[in-house]
Short mmCIF file of C-alpha atoms and ligand atoms in Angstrom, two decimals:
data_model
loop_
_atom_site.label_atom_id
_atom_site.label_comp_id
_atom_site.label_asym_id
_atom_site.label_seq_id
_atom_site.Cartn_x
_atom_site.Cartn_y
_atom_site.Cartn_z
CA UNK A 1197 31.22 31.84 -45.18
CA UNK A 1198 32.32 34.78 -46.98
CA UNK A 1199 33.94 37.51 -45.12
CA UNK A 1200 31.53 40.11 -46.68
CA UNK A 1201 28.60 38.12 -45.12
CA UNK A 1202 29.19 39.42 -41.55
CA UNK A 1203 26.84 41.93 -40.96
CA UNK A 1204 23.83 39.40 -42.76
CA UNK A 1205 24.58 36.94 -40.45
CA UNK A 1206 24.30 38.89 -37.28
CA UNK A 1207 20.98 40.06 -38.45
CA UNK A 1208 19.79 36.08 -38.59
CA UNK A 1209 17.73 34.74 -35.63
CA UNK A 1210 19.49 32.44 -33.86
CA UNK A 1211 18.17 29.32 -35.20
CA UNK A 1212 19.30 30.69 -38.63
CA UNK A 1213 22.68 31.44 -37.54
CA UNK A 1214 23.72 28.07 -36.16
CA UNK A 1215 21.81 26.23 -39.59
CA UNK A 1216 24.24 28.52 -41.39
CA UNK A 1217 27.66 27.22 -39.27
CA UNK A 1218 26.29 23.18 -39.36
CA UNK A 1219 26.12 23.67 -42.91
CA UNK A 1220 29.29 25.61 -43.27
CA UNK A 1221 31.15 22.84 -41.16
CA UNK A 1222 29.45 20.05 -42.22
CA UNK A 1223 27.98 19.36 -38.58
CA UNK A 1224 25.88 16.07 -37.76
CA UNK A 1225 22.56 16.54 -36.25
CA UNK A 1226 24.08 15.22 -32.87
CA UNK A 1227 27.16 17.69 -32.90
CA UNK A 1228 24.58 20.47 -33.71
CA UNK A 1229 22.02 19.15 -30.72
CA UNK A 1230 25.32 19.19 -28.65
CA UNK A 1231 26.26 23.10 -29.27
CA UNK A 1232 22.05 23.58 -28.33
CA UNK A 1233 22.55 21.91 -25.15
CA UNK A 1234 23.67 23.85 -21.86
CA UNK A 1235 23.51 20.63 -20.07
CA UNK A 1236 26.13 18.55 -23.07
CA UNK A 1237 29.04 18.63 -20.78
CA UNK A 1238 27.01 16.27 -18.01
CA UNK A 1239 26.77 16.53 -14.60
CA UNK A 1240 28.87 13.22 -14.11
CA UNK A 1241 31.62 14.61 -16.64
CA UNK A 1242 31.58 17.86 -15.19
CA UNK A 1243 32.69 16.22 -11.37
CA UNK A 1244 35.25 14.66 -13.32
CA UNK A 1245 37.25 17.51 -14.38
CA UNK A 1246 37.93 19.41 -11.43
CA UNK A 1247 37.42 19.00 -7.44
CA UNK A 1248 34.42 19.31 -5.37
CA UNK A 1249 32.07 20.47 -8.41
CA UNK A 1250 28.72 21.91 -7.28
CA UNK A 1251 27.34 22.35 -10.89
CA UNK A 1252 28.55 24.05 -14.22
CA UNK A 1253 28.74 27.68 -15.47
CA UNK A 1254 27.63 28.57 -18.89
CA UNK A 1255 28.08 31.18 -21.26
CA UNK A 1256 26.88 32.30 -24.71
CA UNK A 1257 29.49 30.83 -28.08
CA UNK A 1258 29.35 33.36 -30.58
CA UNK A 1259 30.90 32.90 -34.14
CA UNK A 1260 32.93 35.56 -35.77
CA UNK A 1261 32.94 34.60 -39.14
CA UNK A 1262 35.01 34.94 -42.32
CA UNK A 1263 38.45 35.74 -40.62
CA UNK A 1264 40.54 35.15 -43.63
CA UNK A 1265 44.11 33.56 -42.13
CA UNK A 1266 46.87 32.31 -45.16
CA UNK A 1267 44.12 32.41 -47.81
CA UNK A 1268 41.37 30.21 -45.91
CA UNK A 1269 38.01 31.74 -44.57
CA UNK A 1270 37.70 30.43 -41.18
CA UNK A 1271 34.19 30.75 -38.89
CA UNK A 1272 35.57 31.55 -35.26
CA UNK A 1273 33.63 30.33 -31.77
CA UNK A 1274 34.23 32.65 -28.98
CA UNK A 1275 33.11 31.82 -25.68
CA UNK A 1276 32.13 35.35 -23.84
CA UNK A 1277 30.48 37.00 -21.69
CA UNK A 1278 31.67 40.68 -23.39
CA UNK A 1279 29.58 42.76 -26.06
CA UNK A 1280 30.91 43.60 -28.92
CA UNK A 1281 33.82 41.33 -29.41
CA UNK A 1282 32.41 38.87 -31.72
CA UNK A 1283 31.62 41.55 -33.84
CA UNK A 1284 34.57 44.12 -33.70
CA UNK A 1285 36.60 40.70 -34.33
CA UNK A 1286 34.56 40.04 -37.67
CA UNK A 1287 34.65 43.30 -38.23
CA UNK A 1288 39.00 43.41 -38.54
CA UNK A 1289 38.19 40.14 -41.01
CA UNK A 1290 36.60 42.56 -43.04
CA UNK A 1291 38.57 45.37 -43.05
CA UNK A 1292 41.56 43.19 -44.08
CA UNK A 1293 39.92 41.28 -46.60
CA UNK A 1294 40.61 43.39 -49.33
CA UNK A 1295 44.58 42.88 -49.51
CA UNK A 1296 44.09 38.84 -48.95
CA UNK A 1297 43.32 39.05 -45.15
CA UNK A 1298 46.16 37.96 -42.40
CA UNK A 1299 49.25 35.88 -43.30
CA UNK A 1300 50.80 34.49 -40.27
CA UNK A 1301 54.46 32.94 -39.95
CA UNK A 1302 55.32 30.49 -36.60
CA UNK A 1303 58.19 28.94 -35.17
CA UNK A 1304 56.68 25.63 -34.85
CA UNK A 1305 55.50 23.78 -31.63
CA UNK A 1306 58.27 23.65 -29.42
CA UNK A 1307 57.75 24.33 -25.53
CA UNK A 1308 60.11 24.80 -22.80
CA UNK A 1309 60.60 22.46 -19.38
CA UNK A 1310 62.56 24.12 -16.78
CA UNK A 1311 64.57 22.33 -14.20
CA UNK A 1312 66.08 24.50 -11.71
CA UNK A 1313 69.53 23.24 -9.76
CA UNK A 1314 70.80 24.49 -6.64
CA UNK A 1315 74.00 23.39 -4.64
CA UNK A 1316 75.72 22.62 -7.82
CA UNK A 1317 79.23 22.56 -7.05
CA UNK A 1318 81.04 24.25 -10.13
CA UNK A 1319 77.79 26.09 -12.06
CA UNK A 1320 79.76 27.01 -15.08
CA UNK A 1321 81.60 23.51 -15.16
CA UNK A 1322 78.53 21.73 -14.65
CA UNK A 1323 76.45 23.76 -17.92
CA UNK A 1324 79.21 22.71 -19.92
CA UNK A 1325 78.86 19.00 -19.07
CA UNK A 1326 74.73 19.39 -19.13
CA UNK A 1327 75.45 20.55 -23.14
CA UNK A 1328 78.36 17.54 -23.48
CA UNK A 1329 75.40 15.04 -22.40
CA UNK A 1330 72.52 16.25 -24.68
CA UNK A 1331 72.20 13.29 -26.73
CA UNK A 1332 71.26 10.78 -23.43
CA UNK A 1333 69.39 13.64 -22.02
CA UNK A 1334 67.20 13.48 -25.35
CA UNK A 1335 67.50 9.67 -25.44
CA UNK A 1336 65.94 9.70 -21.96
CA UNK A 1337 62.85 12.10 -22.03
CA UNK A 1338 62.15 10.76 -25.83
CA UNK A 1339 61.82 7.41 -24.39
CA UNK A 1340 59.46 8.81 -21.50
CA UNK A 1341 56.76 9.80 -24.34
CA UNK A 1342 57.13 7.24 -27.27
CA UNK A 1343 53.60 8.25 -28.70
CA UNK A 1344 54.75 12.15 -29.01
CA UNK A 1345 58.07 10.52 -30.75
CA UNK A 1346 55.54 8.24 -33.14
CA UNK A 1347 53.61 11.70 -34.09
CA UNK A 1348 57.58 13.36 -34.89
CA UNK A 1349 57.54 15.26 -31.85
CA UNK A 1350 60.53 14.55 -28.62
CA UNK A 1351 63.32 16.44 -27.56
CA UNK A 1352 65.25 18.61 -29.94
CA UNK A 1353 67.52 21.14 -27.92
CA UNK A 1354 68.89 22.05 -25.17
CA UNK A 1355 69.91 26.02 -23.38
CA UNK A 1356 71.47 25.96 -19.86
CA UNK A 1357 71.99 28.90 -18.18
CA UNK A 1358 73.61 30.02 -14.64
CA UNK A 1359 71.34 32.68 -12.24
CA UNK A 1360 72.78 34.18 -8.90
CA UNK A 1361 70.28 33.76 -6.37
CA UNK A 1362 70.55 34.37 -2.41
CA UNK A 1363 70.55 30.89 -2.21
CA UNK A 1364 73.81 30.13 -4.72
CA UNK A 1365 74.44 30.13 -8.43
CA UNK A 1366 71.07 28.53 -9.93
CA UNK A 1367 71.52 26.14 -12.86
CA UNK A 1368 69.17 26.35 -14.98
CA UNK A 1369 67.82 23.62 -17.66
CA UNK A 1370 65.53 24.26 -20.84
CA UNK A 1371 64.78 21.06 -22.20
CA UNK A 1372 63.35 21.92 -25.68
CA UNK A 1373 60.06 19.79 -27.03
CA UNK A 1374 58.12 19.66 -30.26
CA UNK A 1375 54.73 18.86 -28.49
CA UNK A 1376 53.19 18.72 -32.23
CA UNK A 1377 49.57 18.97 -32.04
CA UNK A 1378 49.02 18.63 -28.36
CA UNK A 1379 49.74 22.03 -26.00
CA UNK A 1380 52.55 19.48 -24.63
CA UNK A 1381 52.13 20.56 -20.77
CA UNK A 1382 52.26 16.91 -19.36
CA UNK A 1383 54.57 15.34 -22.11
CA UNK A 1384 56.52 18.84 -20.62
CA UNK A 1385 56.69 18.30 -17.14
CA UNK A 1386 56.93 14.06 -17.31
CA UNK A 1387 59.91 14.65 -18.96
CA UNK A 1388 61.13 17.50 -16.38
CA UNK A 1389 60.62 15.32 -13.25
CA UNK A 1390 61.77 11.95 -15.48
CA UNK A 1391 65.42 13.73 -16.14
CA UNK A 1392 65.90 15.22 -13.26
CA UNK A 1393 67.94 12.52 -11.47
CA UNK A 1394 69.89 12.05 -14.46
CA UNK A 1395 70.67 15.73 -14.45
CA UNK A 1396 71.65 15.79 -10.84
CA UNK A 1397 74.02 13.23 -11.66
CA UNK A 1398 75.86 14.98 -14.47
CA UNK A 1399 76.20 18.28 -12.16
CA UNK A 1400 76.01 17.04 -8.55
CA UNK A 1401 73.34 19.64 -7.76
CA UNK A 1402 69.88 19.13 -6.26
CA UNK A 1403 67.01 19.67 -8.86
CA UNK A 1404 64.48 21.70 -6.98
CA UNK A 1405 61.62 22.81 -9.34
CA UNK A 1406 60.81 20.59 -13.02
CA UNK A 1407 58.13 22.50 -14.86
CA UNK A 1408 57.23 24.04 -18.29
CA UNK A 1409 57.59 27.63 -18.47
CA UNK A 1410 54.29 29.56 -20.02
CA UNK A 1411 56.80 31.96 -21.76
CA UNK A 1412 56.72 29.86 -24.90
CA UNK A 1413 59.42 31.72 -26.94
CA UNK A 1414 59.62 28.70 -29.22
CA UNK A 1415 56.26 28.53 -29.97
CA UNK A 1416 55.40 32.16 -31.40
CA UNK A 1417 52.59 32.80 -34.00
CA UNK A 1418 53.34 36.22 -36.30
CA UNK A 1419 50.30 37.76 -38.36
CA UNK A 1420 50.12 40.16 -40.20
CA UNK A 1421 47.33 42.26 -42.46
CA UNK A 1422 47.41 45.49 -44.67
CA UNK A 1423 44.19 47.47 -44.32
CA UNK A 1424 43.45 49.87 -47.20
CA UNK A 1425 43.05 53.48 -46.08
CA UNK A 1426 39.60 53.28 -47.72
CA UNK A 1427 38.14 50.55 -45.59
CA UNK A 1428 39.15 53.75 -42.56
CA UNK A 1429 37.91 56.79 -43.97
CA UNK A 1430 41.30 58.19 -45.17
CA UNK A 1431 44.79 58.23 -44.35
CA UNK A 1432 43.92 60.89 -41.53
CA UNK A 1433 42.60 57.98 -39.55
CA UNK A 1434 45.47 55.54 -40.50
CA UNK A 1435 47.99 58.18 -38.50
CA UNK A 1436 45.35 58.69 -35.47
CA UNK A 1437 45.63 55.05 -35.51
CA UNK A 1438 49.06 54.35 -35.45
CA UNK A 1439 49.61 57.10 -32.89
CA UNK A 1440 46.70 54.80 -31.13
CA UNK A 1441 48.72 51.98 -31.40
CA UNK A 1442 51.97 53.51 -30.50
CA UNK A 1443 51.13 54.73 -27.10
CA UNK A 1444 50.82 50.99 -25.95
CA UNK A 1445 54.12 50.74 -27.37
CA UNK A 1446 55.80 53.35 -25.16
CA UNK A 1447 53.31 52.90 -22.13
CA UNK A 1448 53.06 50.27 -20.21
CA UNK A 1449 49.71 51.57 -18.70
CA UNK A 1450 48.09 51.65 -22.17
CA UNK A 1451 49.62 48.54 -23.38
CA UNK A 1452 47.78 46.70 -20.36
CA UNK A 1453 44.59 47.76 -22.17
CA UNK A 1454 45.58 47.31 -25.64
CA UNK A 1455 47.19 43.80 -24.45
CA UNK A 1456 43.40 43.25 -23.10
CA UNK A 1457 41.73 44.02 -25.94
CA UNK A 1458 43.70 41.62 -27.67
CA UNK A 1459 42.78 38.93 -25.22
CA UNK A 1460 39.35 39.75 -25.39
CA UNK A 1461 39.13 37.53 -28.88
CA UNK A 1462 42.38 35.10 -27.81
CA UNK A 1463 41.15 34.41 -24.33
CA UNK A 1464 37.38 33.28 -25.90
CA UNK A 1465 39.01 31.21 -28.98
CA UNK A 1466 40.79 29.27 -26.64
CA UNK A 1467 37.83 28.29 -23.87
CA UNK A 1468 35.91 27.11 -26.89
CA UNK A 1469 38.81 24.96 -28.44
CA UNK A 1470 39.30 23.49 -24.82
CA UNK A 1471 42.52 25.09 -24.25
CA UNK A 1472 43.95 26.32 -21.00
CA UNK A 1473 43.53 30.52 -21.16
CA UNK A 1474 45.59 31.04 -18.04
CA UNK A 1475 48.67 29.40 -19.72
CA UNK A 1476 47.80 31.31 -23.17
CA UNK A 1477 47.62 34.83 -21.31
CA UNK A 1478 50.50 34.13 -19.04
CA UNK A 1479 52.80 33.32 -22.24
CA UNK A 1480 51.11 36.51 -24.23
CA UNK A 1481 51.94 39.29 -21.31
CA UNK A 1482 55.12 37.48 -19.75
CA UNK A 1483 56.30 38.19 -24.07
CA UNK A 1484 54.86 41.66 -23.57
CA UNK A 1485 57.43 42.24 -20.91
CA UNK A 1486 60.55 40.13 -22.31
CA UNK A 1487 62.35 43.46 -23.17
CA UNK A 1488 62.42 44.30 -19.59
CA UNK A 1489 59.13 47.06 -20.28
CA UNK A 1490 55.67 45.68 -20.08
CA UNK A 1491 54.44 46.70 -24.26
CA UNK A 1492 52.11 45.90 -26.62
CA UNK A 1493 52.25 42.76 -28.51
CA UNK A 1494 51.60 44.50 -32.37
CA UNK A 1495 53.01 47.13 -34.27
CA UNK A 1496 50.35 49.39 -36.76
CA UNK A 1497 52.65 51.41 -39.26
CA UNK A 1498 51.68 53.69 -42.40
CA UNK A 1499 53.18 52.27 -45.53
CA UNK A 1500 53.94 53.96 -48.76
CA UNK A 1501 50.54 53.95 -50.40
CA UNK A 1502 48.76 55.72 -47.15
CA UNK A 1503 47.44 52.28 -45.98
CA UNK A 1504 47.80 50.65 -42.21
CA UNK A 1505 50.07 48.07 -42.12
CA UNK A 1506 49.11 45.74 -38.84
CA UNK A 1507 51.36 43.36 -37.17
CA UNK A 1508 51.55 41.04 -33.63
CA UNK A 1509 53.81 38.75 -32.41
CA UNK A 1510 53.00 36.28 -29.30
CA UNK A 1511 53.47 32.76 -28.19
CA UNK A 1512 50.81 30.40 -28.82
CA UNK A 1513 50.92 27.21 -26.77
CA UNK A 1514 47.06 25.86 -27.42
CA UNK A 1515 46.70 21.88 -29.04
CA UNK A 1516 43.92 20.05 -31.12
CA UNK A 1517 44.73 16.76 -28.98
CA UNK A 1518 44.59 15.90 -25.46
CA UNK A 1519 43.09 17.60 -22.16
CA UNK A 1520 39.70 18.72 -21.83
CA UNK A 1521 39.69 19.02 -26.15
CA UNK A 1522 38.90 15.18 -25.80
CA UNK A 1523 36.48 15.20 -22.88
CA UNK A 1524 34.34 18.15 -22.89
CA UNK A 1525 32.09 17.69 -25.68
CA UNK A 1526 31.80 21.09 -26.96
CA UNK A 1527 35.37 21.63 -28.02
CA UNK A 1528 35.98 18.69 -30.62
CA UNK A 1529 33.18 20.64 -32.31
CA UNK A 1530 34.35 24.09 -31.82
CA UNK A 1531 37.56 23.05 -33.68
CA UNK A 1532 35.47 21.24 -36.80
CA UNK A 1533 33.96 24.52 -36.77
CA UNK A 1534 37.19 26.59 -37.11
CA UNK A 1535 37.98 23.92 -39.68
CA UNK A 1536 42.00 23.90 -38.84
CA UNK A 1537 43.99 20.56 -38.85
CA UNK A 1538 46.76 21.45 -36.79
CA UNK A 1539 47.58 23.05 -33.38
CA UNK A 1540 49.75 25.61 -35.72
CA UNK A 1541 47.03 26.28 -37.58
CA UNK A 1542 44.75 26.72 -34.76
CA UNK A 1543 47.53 28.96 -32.90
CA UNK A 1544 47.69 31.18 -36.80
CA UNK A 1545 43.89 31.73 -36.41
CA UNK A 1546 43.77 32.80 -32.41
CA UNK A 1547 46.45 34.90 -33.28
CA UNK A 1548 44.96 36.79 -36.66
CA UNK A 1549 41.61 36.99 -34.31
CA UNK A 1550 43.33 38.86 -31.83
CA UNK A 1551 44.73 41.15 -33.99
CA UNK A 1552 41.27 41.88 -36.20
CA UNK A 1553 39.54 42.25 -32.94
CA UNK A 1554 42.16 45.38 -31.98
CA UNK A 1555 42.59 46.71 -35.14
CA UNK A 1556 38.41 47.43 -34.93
CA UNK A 1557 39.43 48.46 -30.92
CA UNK A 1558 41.86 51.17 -32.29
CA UNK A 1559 39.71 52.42 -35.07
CA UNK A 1560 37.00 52.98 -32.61
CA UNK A 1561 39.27 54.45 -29.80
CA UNK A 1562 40.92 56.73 -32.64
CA UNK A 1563 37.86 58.06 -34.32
CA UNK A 1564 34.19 58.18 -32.62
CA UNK A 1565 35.58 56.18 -28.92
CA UNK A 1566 34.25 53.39 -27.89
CA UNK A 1567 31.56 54.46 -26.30
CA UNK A 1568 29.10 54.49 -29.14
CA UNK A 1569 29.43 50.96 -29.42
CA UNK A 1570 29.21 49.96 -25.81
CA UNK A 1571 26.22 51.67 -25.95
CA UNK A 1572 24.82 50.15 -28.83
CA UNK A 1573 25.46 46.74 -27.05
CA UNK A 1574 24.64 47.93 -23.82
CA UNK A 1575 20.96 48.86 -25.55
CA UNK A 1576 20.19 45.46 -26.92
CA UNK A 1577 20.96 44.22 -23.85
CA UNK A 1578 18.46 46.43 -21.57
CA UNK A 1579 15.82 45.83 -24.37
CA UNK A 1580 15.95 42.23 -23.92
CA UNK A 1581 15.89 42.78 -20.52
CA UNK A 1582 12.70 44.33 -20.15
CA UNK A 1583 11.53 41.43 -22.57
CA UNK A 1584 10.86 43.56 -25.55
CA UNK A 1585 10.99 41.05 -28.64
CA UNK A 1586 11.14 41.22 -32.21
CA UNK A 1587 10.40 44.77 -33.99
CA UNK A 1588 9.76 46.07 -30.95
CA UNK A 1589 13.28 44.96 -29.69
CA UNK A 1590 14.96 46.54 -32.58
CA UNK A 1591 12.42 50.33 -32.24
CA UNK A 1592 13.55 50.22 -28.53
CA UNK A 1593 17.21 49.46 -29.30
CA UNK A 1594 17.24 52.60 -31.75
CA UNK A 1595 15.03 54.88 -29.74
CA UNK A 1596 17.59 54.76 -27.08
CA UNK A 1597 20.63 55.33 -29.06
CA UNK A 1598 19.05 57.89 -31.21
CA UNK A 1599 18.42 59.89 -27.74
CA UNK A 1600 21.67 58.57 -26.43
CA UNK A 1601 19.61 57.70 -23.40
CA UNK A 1602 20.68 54.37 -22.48
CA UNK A 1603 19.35 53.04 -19.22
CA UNK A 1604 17.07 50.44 -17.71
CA UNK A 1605 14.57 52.90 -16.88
CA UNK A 1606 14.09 54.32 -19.91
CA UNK A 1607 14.32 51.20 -21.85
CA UNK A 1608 10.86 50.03 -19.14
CA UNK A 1609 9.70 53.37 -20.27
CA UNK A 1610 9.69 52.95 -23.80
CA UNK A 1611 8.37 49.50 -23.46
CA UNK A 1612 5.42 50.27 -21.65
CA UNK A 1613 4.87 53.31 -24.31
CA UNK A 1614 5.35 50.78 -27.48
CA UNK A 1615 4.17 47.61 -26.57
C1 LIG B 2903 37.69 46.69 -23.84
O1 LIG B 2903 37.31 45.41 -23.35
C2 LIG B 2903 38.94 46.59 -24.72
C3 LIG B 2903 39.54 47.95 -25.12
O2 LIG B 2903 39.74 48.73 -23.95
C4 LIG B 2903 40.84 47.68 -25.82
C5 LIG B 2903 41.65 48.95 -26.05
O3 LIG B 2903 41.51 49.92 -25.31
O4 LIG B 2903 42.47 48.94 -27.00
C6 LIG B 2903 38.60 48.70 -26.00
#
């Protein structure tokens, strides 16, 4: 679906809006009945996936569509409870579209296992000898996940470092693995606690804790977009935004916000692709504060011509295999959706989504607030509430934001006046 198309599409009735995506993504009837269907992840799956399960939890999937990332239009699910996001997130797809959308760079699919040593007899002696022995360390945790090695993923380095601790000098391990397409967190960790007496061995130490680390520095995502000064009213608002955007880059208070406004699109993108959001946002703010000051994870600049130039950097450990992707039945589909055949690409298309959706964040906050459009959202929500429908939805909706009286009260009032 076009970028350009946005606004049309949030104007369809529902029923319109998901013909629209099963034709776009070439959806069966089935996988279309499936999206339909609160009840698709089943009662008997559902006690399957975590402990003592009482029932299931649902909330809305809506697409942002047209997000244009390395020249291909993508439709993007987000699963979310917040207003506004699914829009303000299309709405950055738009604004970039005129200079080609976002163009993203990664440095592939590599994650990190830790294995922390203590009681290591010489520390600096025994890093050396950890480095000397890479090639059976690799041999080892390679053989512990043949299938990842089939699909060209496995070991491919190693870092070692020393940490003073009250307890002694910690040695610490980074075994470094191309997970590929999957988010790699039990390949990770089988092959922590499977080379851990191996490593003991070669250092005489006691491996204490063998886990990934959700600070994925090998597995960034970079994107980038150039908004036109036109698409923002004039240059005068491409400086109040970059002044916006700078104060999360010198304030660690503001950057928590920013930060959140970026998760607002990640953290949705990855529930609906059936990827784990507490290791995402635990890799995207530990990054945030890998300088040693909590900051924002983009950069907005002016460039030459007067236009915004709009960048973010972040790991992005999320898969297209494996975990809950396979077993609950919504994700597989969310992904068709998205149309993306790899976990990079996936990871290239979070990313750009986070970035659109605070790029329309900072245009709001540096021009009218954000207030306007909470309120906006905040009206269709009371309206439906009071179960106006229809055209008499859409009078009440603009009655109350015309007299910027937005409340449940008033929103009974004007139904009982209108109906
Ligand atoms: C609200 O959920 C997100 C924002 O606060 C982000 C920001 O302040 O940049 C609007």
């Amino acid at each position: 679906m076009p970028t350009s198309d946005f606004v049309t599409f949030s104007k369809l009735p529902y029923e319109e809006r998901l013909n629209e995506i099963v034709k776009d993504a070439g959806l069966t009837e089935e996988e279309k009945a499936v999206l339909q269907d609160a009840n698709s992840l089943s009662m008997a799956k559902a006690d399957k996936m975590i402990d003592n399960v009482i029932g299931r939890y649902t909330l809305p999937i809506g697409m942002a569509v047209g997000l244009r990332v390395n020249g291909k239009v993508h439709n993007v699910p987000m699963v979310t409870e917040e207003p506004s996001v699914v829009l303000g997130c299309s709405y950055g797809g738009y604004m970039a579209e005129p200079k080609g959308g976002f163009f993203t760079s990664t440095t592939g699919s590599v994650m990190i296992a830790q294995i922390m040593l203590l009681n290591v007899p010489c520390p600096e002696n025994a890093k050396a000898k950890v480095l000397e022995h890479e090639a059976e360390i690799k041999e080892l945790c390679d053989s512990l996940d043949p299938v990842l090695v089939r699909f060209g993923g496995g070991m491919v380095g190693l870092d070692v470092r020393t940490v003073p601790s009250s307890k002694g000098a910690m040695v610490i391990v980074h075994l470094k693995v191309d997970t590929r397409d999957a988010m790699g967190a039990n390949a990770v960790n089988t092959m922590a606690e499977g080379v851990a007496p191996l490593i003991e061995k070669i250092t005489g130490g006691e491996a204490y804790t063998r886990i990934l680390s959700n600070l994925a520095v090998h597995r960034l995502v970079r994107s980038r977009a150039t908004i036109v000064k036109e698409m923002l009213g004039g240059e005068s608002t491409v400086d109040r935004i970059c002044a916006t955007a700078e104060f999360a880059e010198v304030d660690p208070f503001r950057a928590a916000t920013h930060n959140k406004g970026i998760m607002n699109a990640i953290t949705p993108i990855v529930i609906a692709t059936g990827n784990d959001f507490r290791a995402v946002e635990s890799g995207c703010h530990s990054y945030a504060a890998y300088g040693g000051q909590y900051t924002s994870l983009t950069h907005f600049e002016k460039n030459a011509d007067g236009d915004l130039e709009c960048s973010i950097e972040t790991p992005m450990a999320v898969g297209t295999v494996g975990g809950v992707i396979k077993s609950h039945p919504m994700a597989g589909i969310n992904l068709k959706i998205m149309g993306v055949e790899t976990a990079e690409e996936l990871a290239s298309v979070i990313v750009s989504a986070g970035l659109s959706l605070e790029l329309s964040a900072l245009r709001s906050l540096a021009t009218d607030g954000m207030q306007k459009g909470f309120l906006a959202g905040q009206a269709r929500s009371l309206a439906e509430q009071v179960g106006a429908e229809g055209e008499l939805y859409e009078k009440i909706v603009a009655k109350m934001i015309a007299d910027k009286k937005v409340s449940l009260e008033y929103a009974q009032e004007l139904f009982a006046q209108m109906k």
